[in-house]
Amino acid sequence: MGMRDMLGLKTKVVGVVAKGANTYALSYEAGNAVPTNRAETFAEGVAVREPNPEAVALINAGADHIVEVTDAQIQDAMRLIFRATHNIAEGAGAVALAAVMAETAQLDGQRVGAVLSGGNIDAAKYAAILSGQMDAGRSSR
């Protein structure tokens, strides 16, 4: 039982994965760990092929749903974070905002929080993303 449940809160917890690395979304739908052959995303912190069964059980017990976002959506979120807050977010650090941006219509009128985590990104790659010159480039794992 998580803290939300212990406090009796109705807060929805939403997971986010990159479309090209969606093993946790597949696992959520299946109800058990579903590995994939590839993880294709520039967001290295979410480039997972082999889900942790214990994590899957926790996610399935507490998440409302999982949002899949594209690399382009992640990069849009990274740019917005920089423009709006002057903070640096790596790809994996920006996925929560990318999900909020993807579900804007469904979230209208609701109070929403998104965790910004991780600013570990190569300066040249970040500059290319900020300038819009990086094509949602992918790395394969």
Tab-separated table of N, CA and C in Angstrom:
chain	number	residue	atom	x	y	z
A	1	MET	N	0.850	-1.172	0.000
A	1	MET	CA	0.000	0.000	0.000
A	1	MET	C	0.894	1.232	0.000
A	2	GLY	N	0.621	2.155	-0.902
A	2	GLY	CA	1.421	3.360	-1.017
A	2	GLY	C	0.922	4.470	-0.104
A	3	MET	N	1.697	5.537	-0.005
A	3	MET	CA	1.354	6.670	0.854
A	3	MET	C	0.013	7.274	0.456
A	4	ARG	N	-0.255	7.359	-0.836
A	4	ARG	CA	-1.541	7.887	-1.296
A	4	ARG	C	-2.690	7.108	-0.688
A	5	ASP	N	-2.571	5.790	-0.723
A	5	ASP	CA	-3.622	4.923	-0.185
A	5	ASP	C	-3.707	5.029	1.341
A	6	MET	N	-2.564	5.118	1.995
A	6	MET	CA	-2.553	5.229	3.456
A	6	MET	C	-3.231	6.519	3.917
A	7	LEU	N	-3.092	7.583	3.114
A	7	LEU	CA	-3.709	8.864	3.468
A	7	LEU	C	-5.152	8.973	2.987
A	8	GLY	N	-5.609	7.970	2.252
A	8	GLY	CA	-6.981	7.976	1.760
A	8	GLY	C	-7.211	8.998	0.650
A	9	LEU	N	-6.165	9.329	-0.093
A	9	LEU	CA	-6.286	10.306	-1.170
A	9	LEU	C	-6.787	9.644	-2.445
A	10	LYS	N	-7.418	10.428	-3.291
A	10	LYS	CA	-7.928	9.918	-4.568
A	10	LYS	C	-7.043	10.331	-5.730
A	11	THR	N	-5.853	10.803	-5.439
A	11	THR	CA	-4.915	11.246	-6.460
A	11	THR	C	-4.635	10.118	-7.449
A	12	LYS	N	-4.723	10.439	-8.725
A	12	LYS	CA	-4.390	9.459	-9.755
A	12	LYS	C	-2.893	9.549	-10.058
A	13	VAL	N	-2.271	8.402	-10.134
A	13	VAL	CA	-0.863	8.320	-10.517
A	13	VAL	C	-0.836	7.772	-11.931
A	14	VAL	N	-0.132	8.498	-12.809
A	14	VAL	CA	-0.072	8.124	-14.215
A	14	VAL	C	1.378	7.836	-14.582
A	15	GLY	N	1.615	6.716	-15.224
A	15	GLY	CA	2.945	6.362	-15.685
A	15	GLY	C	3.177	6.895	-17.085
A	16	VAL	N	4.450	7.031	-17.448
A	16	VAL	CA	4.801	7.530	-18.776
A	16	VAL	C	5.955	6.704	-19.323
A	17	VAL	N	5.849	6.335	-20.589
A	17	VAL	CA	6.928	5.640	-21.288
A	17	VAL	C	7.115	6.279	-22.654
A	18	ALA	N	8.295	6.079	-23.217
A	18	ALA	CA	8.526	6.470	-24.604
A	18	ALA	C	7.884	5.413	-25.500
A	19	LYS	N	7.232	5.840	-26.575
A	19	LYS	CA	6.596	4.881	-27.495
A	19	LYS	C	7.581	3.823	-27.981
A	20	GLY	N	8.815	4.228	-28.207
A	20	GLY	CA	9.819	3.302	-28.713
A	20	GLY	C	10.411	2.395	-27.649
A	21	ALA	N	10.000	2.591	-26.406
A	21	ALA	CA	10.482	1.780	-25.288
A	21	ALA	C	9.300	1.569	-24.344
A	22	ASN	N	8.325	0.839	-24.809
A	22	ASN	CA	7.049	0.760	-24.094
A	22	ASN	C	6.833	-0.528	-23.300
A	23	THR	N	7.899	-1.148	-22.850
A	23	THR	CA	7.776	-2.407	-22.124
A	23	THR	C	6.885	-2.286	-20.884
A	24	TYR	N	6.938	-1.140	-20.189
A	24	TYR	CA	6.102	-0.994	-18.996
A	24	TYR	C	4.639	-0.758	-19.364
A	25	ALA	N	4.368	-0.119	-20.483
A	25	ALA	CA	2.982	0.031	-20.933
A	25	ALA	C	2.409	-1.334	-21.308
A	26	LEU	N	3.199	-2.134	-22.016
A	26	LEU	CA	2.758	-3.485	-22.378
A	26	LEU	C	2.551	-4.337	-21.125
A	27	SER	N	3.442	-4.191	-20.169
A	27	SER	CA	3.351	-4.948	-18.922
A	27	SER	C	2.123	-4.527	-18.122
A	28	TYR	N	1.827	-3.243	-18.109
A	28	TYR	CA	0.645	-2.746	-17.400
A	28	TYR	C	-0.616	-3.367	-17.995
A	29	GLU	N	-0.694	-3.372	-19.318
A	29	GLU	CA	-1.865	-3.938	-19.989
A	29	GLU	C	-1.990	-5.443	-19.749
A	30	ALA	N	-0.856	-6.140	-19.755
A	30	ALA	CA	-0.878	-7.595	-19.598
A	30	ALA	C	-1.046	-8.025	-18.140
A	31	GLY	N	-0.656	-7.157	-17.213
A	31	GLY	CA	-0.732	-7.509	-15.804
A	31	GLY	C	0.485	-8.254	-15.292
A	32	ASN	N	1.492	-8.400	-16.135
A	32	ASN	CA	2.745	-9.039	-15.741
A	32	ASN	C	3.865	-8.519	-16.647
A	33	ALA	N	5.098	-8.774	-16.270
A	33	ALA	CA	6.253	-8.261	-17.005
A	33	ALA	C	6.287	-8.794	-18.430
A	34	VAL	N	6.358	-7.871	-19.387
A	34	VAL	CA	6.435	-8.221	-20.804
A	34	VAL	C	7.691	-7.569	-21.397
A	35	PRO	N	8.765	-8.349	-21.588
A	35	PRO	CA	9.981	-7.772	-22.169
A	35	PRO	C	9.799	-7.497	-23.661
A	36	THR	N	10.602	-6.583	-24.176
A	36	THR	CA	10.593	-6.278	-25.605
A	36	THR	C	11.986	-6.501	-26.166
A	37	ASN	N	12.077	-6.619	-27.464
A	37	ASN	CA	13.369	-6.846	-28.105
A	37	ASN	C	14.185	-5.575	-28.264
A	38	ARG	N	13.503	-4.426	-28.304
A	38	ARG	CA	14.209	-3.172	-28.552
A	38	ARG	C	13.670	-2.071	-27.657
A	39	ALA	N	14.516	-1.083	-27.451
A	39	ALA	CA	14.115	0.146	-26.767
A	39	ALA	C	14.710	1.280	-27.587
A	40	GLU	N	13.871	1.900	-28.400
A	40	GLU	CA	14.346	2.937	-29.306
A	40	GLU	C	13.817	4.295	-28.885
A	41	THR	N	14.683	5.056	-28.227
A	41	THR	CA	14.370	6.407	-27.818
A	41	THR	C	15.672	7.109	-27.476
A	42	PHE	N	15.710	8.406	-27.673
A	42	PHE	CA	16.895	9.169	-27.273
A	42	PHE	C	16.889	9.385	-25.753
A	43	ALA	N	15.742	9.193	-25.108
A	43	ALA	CA	15.594	9.404	-23.662
A	43	ALA	C	16.131	8.175	-22.938
A	44	GLU	N	17.421	8.177	-22.705
A	44	GLU	CA	18.111	6.994	-22.213
A	44	GLU	C	17.574	6.478	-20.884
A	45	GLY	N	17.110	7.357	-20.021
A	45	GLY	CA	16.625	6.947	-18.714
A	45	GLY	C	15.337	6.150	-18.744
A	46	VAL	N	14.642	6.132	-19.886
A	46	VAL	CA	13.425	5.325	-20.024
A	46	VAL	C	13.569	4.283	-21.136
A	47	ALA	N	14.782	4.076	-21.598
A	47	ALA	CA	15.050	3.100	-22.662
A	47	ALA	C	15.200	1.713	-22.037
A	48	VAL	N	14.063	1.111	-21.716
A	48	VAL	CA	14.047	-0.167	-21.005
A	48	VAL	C	13.464	-1.255	-21.904
A	49	ARG	N	14.124	-2.406	-21.928
A	49	ARG	CA	13.623	-3.566	-22.669
A	49	ARG	C	13.093	-4.645	-21.737
A	50	GLU	N	13.670	-4.745	-20.556
A	50	GLU	CA	13.361	-5.825	-19.613
A	50	GLU	C	12.770	-5.215	-18.340
A	51	PRO	N	11.447	-5.281	-18.168
A	51	PRO	CA	10.837	-4.676	-16.986
A	51	PRO	C	11.106	-5.482	-15.727
A	52	ASN	N	11.179	-4.791	-14.616
A	52	ASN	CA	11.356	-5.430	-13.322
A	52	ASN	C	9.988	-5.925	-12.840
A	53	PRO	N	9.840	-7.225	-12.611
A	53	PRO	CA	8.530	-7.764	-12.203
A	53	PRO	C	7.969	-7.118	-10.934
A	54	GLU	N	8.829	-6.798	-9.966
A	54	GLU	CA	8.349	-6.147	-8.737
A	54	GLU	C	7.820	-4.747	-9.051
A	55	ALA	N	8.513	-4.023	-9.945
A	55	ALA	CA	8.044	-2.698	-10.343
A	55	ALA	C	6.715	-2.802	-11.082
A	56	VAL	N	6.584	-3.803	-11.939
A	56	VAL	CA	5.330	-4.005	-12.678
A	56	VAL	C	4.179	-4.233	-11.700
A	57	ALA	N	4.400	-5.035	-10.682
A	57	ALA	CA	3.353	-5.298	-9.695
A	57	ALA	C	2.942	-4.014	-8.974
A	58	LEU	N	3.914	-3.190	-8.610
A	58	LEU	CA	3.614	-1.919	-7.940
A	58	LEU	C	2.871	-0.966	-8.877
A	59	ILE	N	3.318	-0.898	-10.113
A	59	ILE	CA	2.667	-0.030	-11.103
A	59	ILE	C	1.234	-0.484	-11.323
A	60	ASN	N	1.049	-1.767	-11.523
A	60	ASN	CA	-0.292	-2.288	-11.772
A	60	ASN	C	-1.218	-2.089	-10.578
A	61	ALA	N	-0.666	-2.079	-9.386
A	61	ALA	CA	-1.481	-1.896	-8.185
A	61	ALA	C	-1.857	-0.431	-7.966
A	62	GLY	N	-1.040	0.507	-8.490
A	62	GLY	CA	-1.277	1.899	-8.133
A	62	GLY	C	-1.482	2.894	-9.247
A	63	ALA	N	-1.155	2.528	-10.473
A	63	ALA	CA	-1.261	3.495	-11.571
A	63	ALA	C	-2.667	3.507	-12.166
A	64	ASP	N	-3.122	4.689	-12.527
A	64	ASP	CA	-4.416	4.829	-13.194
A	64	ASP	C	-4.320	4.380	-14.642
A	65	HIS	N	-3.241	4.782	-15.314
A	65	HIS	CA	-2.974	4.370	-16.685
A	65	HIS	C	-1.548	4.759	-17.051
A	66	ILE	N	-1.125	4.342	-18.229
A	66	ILE	CA	0.217	4.638	-18.737
A	66	ILE	C	0.054	5.429	-20.032
A	67	VAL	N	0.811	6.501	-20.155
A	67	VAL	CA	0.806	7.318	-21.368
A	67	VAL	C	2.076	7.012	-22.156
A	68	GLU	N	1.932	6.801	-23.452
A	68	GLU	CA	3.077	6.613	-24.335
A	68	GLU	C	3.299	7.910	-25.098
A	69	VAL	N	4.524	8.447	-25.040
A	69	VAL	CA	4.849	9.690	-25.730
A	69	VAL	C	5.974	9.448	-26.733
A	70	THR	N	5.945	10.206	-27.821
A	70	THR	CA	6.973	10.081	-28.850
A	70	THR	C	8.216	10.872	-28.453
A	71	ASP	N	9.305	10.594	-29.121
A	71	ASP	CA	10.524	11.364	-28.899
A	71	ASP	C	10.296	12.837	-29.236
A	72	ALA	N	9.506	13.117	-30.270
A	72	ALA	CA	9.209	14.508	-30.626
A	72	ALA	C	8.444	15.201	-29.498
A	73	GLN	N	7.504	14.498	-28.874
A	73	GLN	CA	6.753	15.076	-27.752
A	73	GLN	C	7.668	15.321	-26.551
A	74	ILE	N	8.598	14.415	-26.320
A	74	ILE	CA	9.556	14.596	-25.218
A	74	ILE	C	10.410	15.824	-25.482
A	75	GLN	N	10.869	15.983	-26.714
A	75	GLN	CA	11.695	17.141	-27.053
A	75	GLN	C	10.897	18.437	-26.931
A	76	ASP	N	9.630	18.425	-27.311
A	76	ASP	CA	8.778	19.608	-27.119
A	76	ASP	C	8.697	19.969	-25.635
A	77	ALA	N	8.558	18.967	-24.794
A	77	ALA	CA	8.489	19.204	-23.348
A	77	ALA	C	9.811	19.761	-22.825
A	78	MET	N	10.929	19.255	-23.314
A	78	MET	CA	12.238	19.766	-22.903
A	78	MET	C	12.367	21.244	-23.254
A	79	ARG	N	11.918	21.599	-24.456
A	79	ARG	CA	11.984	23.009	-24.879
A	79	ARG	C	11.077	23.887	-24.014
A	80	LEU	N	9.880	23.400	-23.708
A	80	LEU	CA	8.959	24.168	-22.877
A	80	LEU	C	9.524	24.369	-21.471
A	81	ILE	N	10.086	23.323	-20.904
A	81	ILE	CA	10.686	23.434	-19.573
A	81	ILE	C	11.756	24.513	-19.566
A	82	PHE	N	12.587	24.525	-20.595
A	82	PHE	CA	13.646	25.539	-20.638
A	82	PHE	C	13.059	26.937	-20.806
A	83	ARG	N	12.133	27.085	-21.751
A	83	ARG	CA	11.543	28.413	-22.001
A	83	ARG	C	10.772	28.933	-20.793
A	84	ALA	N	10.013	28.082	-20.147
A	84	ALA	CA	9.129	28.522	-19.071
A	84	ALA	C	9.822	28.636	-17.714
A	85	THR	N	10.816	27.789	-17.461
A	85	THR	CA	11.422	27.758	-16.126
A	85	THR	C	12.928	27.980	-16.125
A	86	HIS	N	13.547	27.952	-17.285
A	86	HIS	CA	15.007	28.068	-17.420
A	86	HIS	C	15.739	26.927	-16.716
A	87	ASN	N	15.073	25.784	-16.623
A	87	ASN	CA	15.689	24.577	-16.088
A	87	ASN	C	16.035	23.641	-17.231
A	88	ILE	N	17.035	22.810	-16.999
A	88	ILE	CA	17.453	21.822	-17.984
A	88	ILE	C	16.848	20.480	-17.605
A	89	ALA	N	16.240	19.836	-18.585
A	89	ALA	CA	15.703	18.490	-18.363
A	89	ALA	C	16.230	17.569	-19.449
A	90	GLU	N	16.756	16.447	-19.048
A	90	GLU	CA	17.102	15.416	-20.026
A	90	GLU	C	15.807	14.808	-20.534
A	91	GLY	N	15.890	13.967	-21.545
A	91	GLY	CA	14.686	13.365	-22.109
A	91	GLY	C	13.838	12.655	-21.074
A	92	ALA	N	14.461	11.781	-20.286
A	92	ALA	CA	13.702	11.036	-19.275
A	92	ALA	C	13.141	11.975	-18.208
A	93	GLY	N	13.803	13.084	-17.979
A	93	GLY	CA	13.325	14.043	-17.001
A	93	GLY	C	12.112	14.818	-17.471
A	94	ALA	N	11.883	14.848	-18.769
A	94	ALA	CA	10.787	15.630	-19.345
A	94	ALA	C	9.570	14.786	-19.723
A	95	VAL	N	9.633	13.468	-19.540
A	95	VAL	CA	8.513	12.631	-19.989
A	95	VAL	C	7.207	12.930	-19.259
A	96	ALA	N	7.283	13.310	-17.985
A	96	ALA	CA	6.048	13.599	-17.242
A	96	ALA	C	5.332	14.794	-17.859
A	97	LEU	N	6.073	15.859	-18.177
A	97	LEU	CA	5.445	17.010	-18.814
A	97	LEU	C	4.952	16.651	-20.212
A	98	ALA	N	5.691	15.819	-20.933
A	98	ALA	CA	5.242	15.383	-22.257
A	98	ALA	C	3.889	14.683	-22.156
A	99	ALA	N	3.700	13.888	-21.112
A	99	ALA	CA	2.414	13.202	-20.909
A	99	ALA	C	1.309	14.203	-20.607
A	100	VAL	N	1.596	15.191	-19.770
A	100	VAL	CA	0.599	16.221	-19.470
A	100	VAL	C	0.215	16.950	-20.748
A	101	MET	N	1.213	17.294	-21.567
A	101	MET	CA	0.948	17.981	-22.823
A	101	MET	C	0.121	17.102	-23.763
A	102	ALA	N	0.372	15.795	-23.751
A	102	ALA	CA	-0.363	14.861	-24.613
A	102	ALA	C	-1.809	14.683	-24.156
A	103	GLU	N	-2.055	14.856	-22.863
A	103	GLU	CA	-3.399	14.627	-22.318
A	103	GLU	C	-4.073	15.928	-21.875
A	104	THR	N	-3.673	17.037	-22.441
A	104	THR	CA	-4.199	18.341	-22.024
A	104	THR	C	-5.720	18.381	-22.018
A	105	ALA	N	-6.346	17.892	-23.057
A	105	ALA	CA	-7.813	17.953	-23.142
A	105	ALA	C	-8.464	17.159	-22.006
A	106	GLN	N	-7.944	15.976	-21.696
A	106	GLN	CA	-8.515	15.148	-20.648
A	106	GLN	C	-8.279	15.743	-19.256
A	107	LEU	N	-7.262	16.592	-19.130
A	107	LEU	CA	-6.900	17.146	-17.829
A	107	LEU	C	-7.501	18.519	-17.566
A	108	ASP	N	-8.226	19.043	-18.526
A	108	ASP	CA	-8.803	20.377	-18.394
A	108	ASP	C	-9.616	20.502	-17.108
A	109	GLY	N	-9.310	21.519	-16.329
A	109	GLY	CA	-10.037	21.776	-15.093
A	109	GLY	C	-9.554	20.989	-13.892
A	110	GLN	N	-8.556	20.126	-14.079
A	110	GLN	CA	-8.046	19.322	-12.973
A	110	GLN	C	-6.733	19.901	-12.447
A	111	ARG	N	-6.429	19.609	-11.215
A	111	ARG	CA	-5.142	19.975	-10.642
A	111	ARG	C	-4.154	18.882	-11.025
A	112	VAL	N	-3.014	19.274	-11.604
A	112	VAL	CA	-2.062	18.304	-12.131
A	112	VAL	C	-0.662	18.635	-11.620
A	113	GLY	N	0.075	17.627	-11.270
A	113	GLY	CA	1.478	17.775	-10.902
A	113	GLY	C	2.312	16.863	-11.775
A	114	ALA	N	3.470	17.340	-12.188
A	114	ALA	CA	4.384	16.524	-12.989
A	114	ALA	C	5.784	16.665	-12.406
A	115	VAL	N	6.452	15.549	-12.226
A	115	VAL	CA	7.793	15.549	-11.653
A	115	VAL	C	8.806	15.801	-12.759
A	116	LEU	N	9.649	16.789	-12.565
A	116	LEU	CA	10.772	17.044	-13.467
A	116	LEU	C	11.990	16.437	-12.792
A	117	SER	N	12.535	15.395	-13.397
A	117	SER	CA	13.668	14.719	-12.776
A	117	SER	C	14.749	14.478	-13.807
A	118	GLY	N	15.920	14.885	-13.495
A	118	GLY	CA	17.073	14.579	-14.340
A	118	GLY	C	17.430	15.659	-15.333
A	119	GLY	N	18.648	16.155	-15.219
A	119	GLY	CA	19.154	17.152	-16.144
A	119	GLY	C	20.489	16.737	-16.729
A	120	ASN	N	20.727	15.436	-16.794
A	120	ASN	CA	22.003	14.913	-17.272
A	120	ASN	C	21.933	14.700	-18.781
A	121	ILE	N	22.327	15.736	-19.535
A	121	ILE	CA	22.273	15.637	-20.991
A	121	ILE	C	23.501	16.312	-21.581
A	122	ASP	N	24.001	15.735	-22.642
A	122	ASP	CA	25.137	16.289	-23.362
A	122	ASP	C	24.782	17.680	-23.890
A	123	ALA	N	25.687	18.647	-23.710
A	123	ALA	CA	25.416	20.037	-24.090
A	123	ALA	C	25.105	20.180	-25.576
A	124	ALA	N	25.839	19.486	-26.433
A	124	ALA	CA	25.609	19.600	-27.879
A	124	ALA	C	24.239	19.023	-28.254
A	125	LYS	N	23.887	17.900	-27.666
A	125	LYS	CA	22.578	17.291	-27.939
A	125	LYS	C	21.463	18.213	-27.449
A	126	TYR	N	21.651	18.798	-26.267
A	126	TYR	CA	20.637	19.686	-25.704
A	126	TYR	C	20.469	20.929	-26.567
A	127	ALA	N	21.576	21.481	-27.027
A	127	ALA	CA	21.508	22.665	-27.895
A	127	ALA	C	20.754	22.340	-29.180
A	128	ALA	N	21.003	21.163	-29.743
A	128	ALA	CA	20.310	20.758	-30.970
A	128	ALA	C	18.815	20.599	-30.724
A	129	ILE	N	18.453	20.063	-29.585
A	129	ILE	CA	17.031	19.893	-29.249
A	129	ILE	C	16.383	21.257	-29.049
A	130	LEU	N	17.039	22.136	-28.295
A	130	LEU	CA	16.478	23.467	-28.048
A	130	LEU	C	16.273	24.251	-29.339
A	131	SER	N	17.198	24.099	-30.272
A	131	SER	CA	17.099	24.843	-31.531
A	131	SER	C	16.192	24.157	-32.537
A	132	GLY	N	15.694	22.969	-32.199
A	132	GLY	CA	14.819	22.240	-33.108
A	132	GLY	C	15.572	21.544	-34.224
A	133	GLN	N	16.887	21.441	-34.099
A	133	GLN	CA	17.693	20.828	-35.145
A	133	GLN	C	17.882	19.332	-34.967
A	134	MET	N	17.541	18.823	-33.801
A	134	MET	CA	17.668	17.373	-33.594
A	134	MET	C	16.364	16.729	-33.982
A	135	ASP	N	16.424	15.811	-34.907
A	135	ASP	CA	15.234	15.080	-35.328
A	135	ASP	C	14.942	14.022	-34.285
A	136	ALA	N	14.174	14.002	-33.447
A	136	ALA	CA	13.825	12.931	-32.522
A	136	ALA	C	14.699	11.707	-32.723
A	137	GLY	N	16.023	11.919	-32.791
A	137	GLY	CA	16.972	10.835	-33.017
A	137	GLY	C	16.851	9.761	-31.975
A	138	ARG	N	17.082	8.543	-32.359
A	138	ARG	CA	16.883	7.418	-31.453
A	138	ARG	C	18.172	6.677	-31.247
A	139	SER	N	18.268	6.082	-30.086
A	139	SER	CA	19.348	5.129	-29.849
A	139	SER	C	18.663	3.790	-29.577
A	140	SER	N	19.291	2.744	-29.973
A	140	SER	CA	18.724	1.414	-29.821
A	140	SER	C	19.457	0.691	-28.704
A	141	ARG	N	18.717	0.032	-27.840
A	141	ARG	CA	19.325	-0.705	-26.725
A	141	ARG	C	18.886	-2.133	-26.780
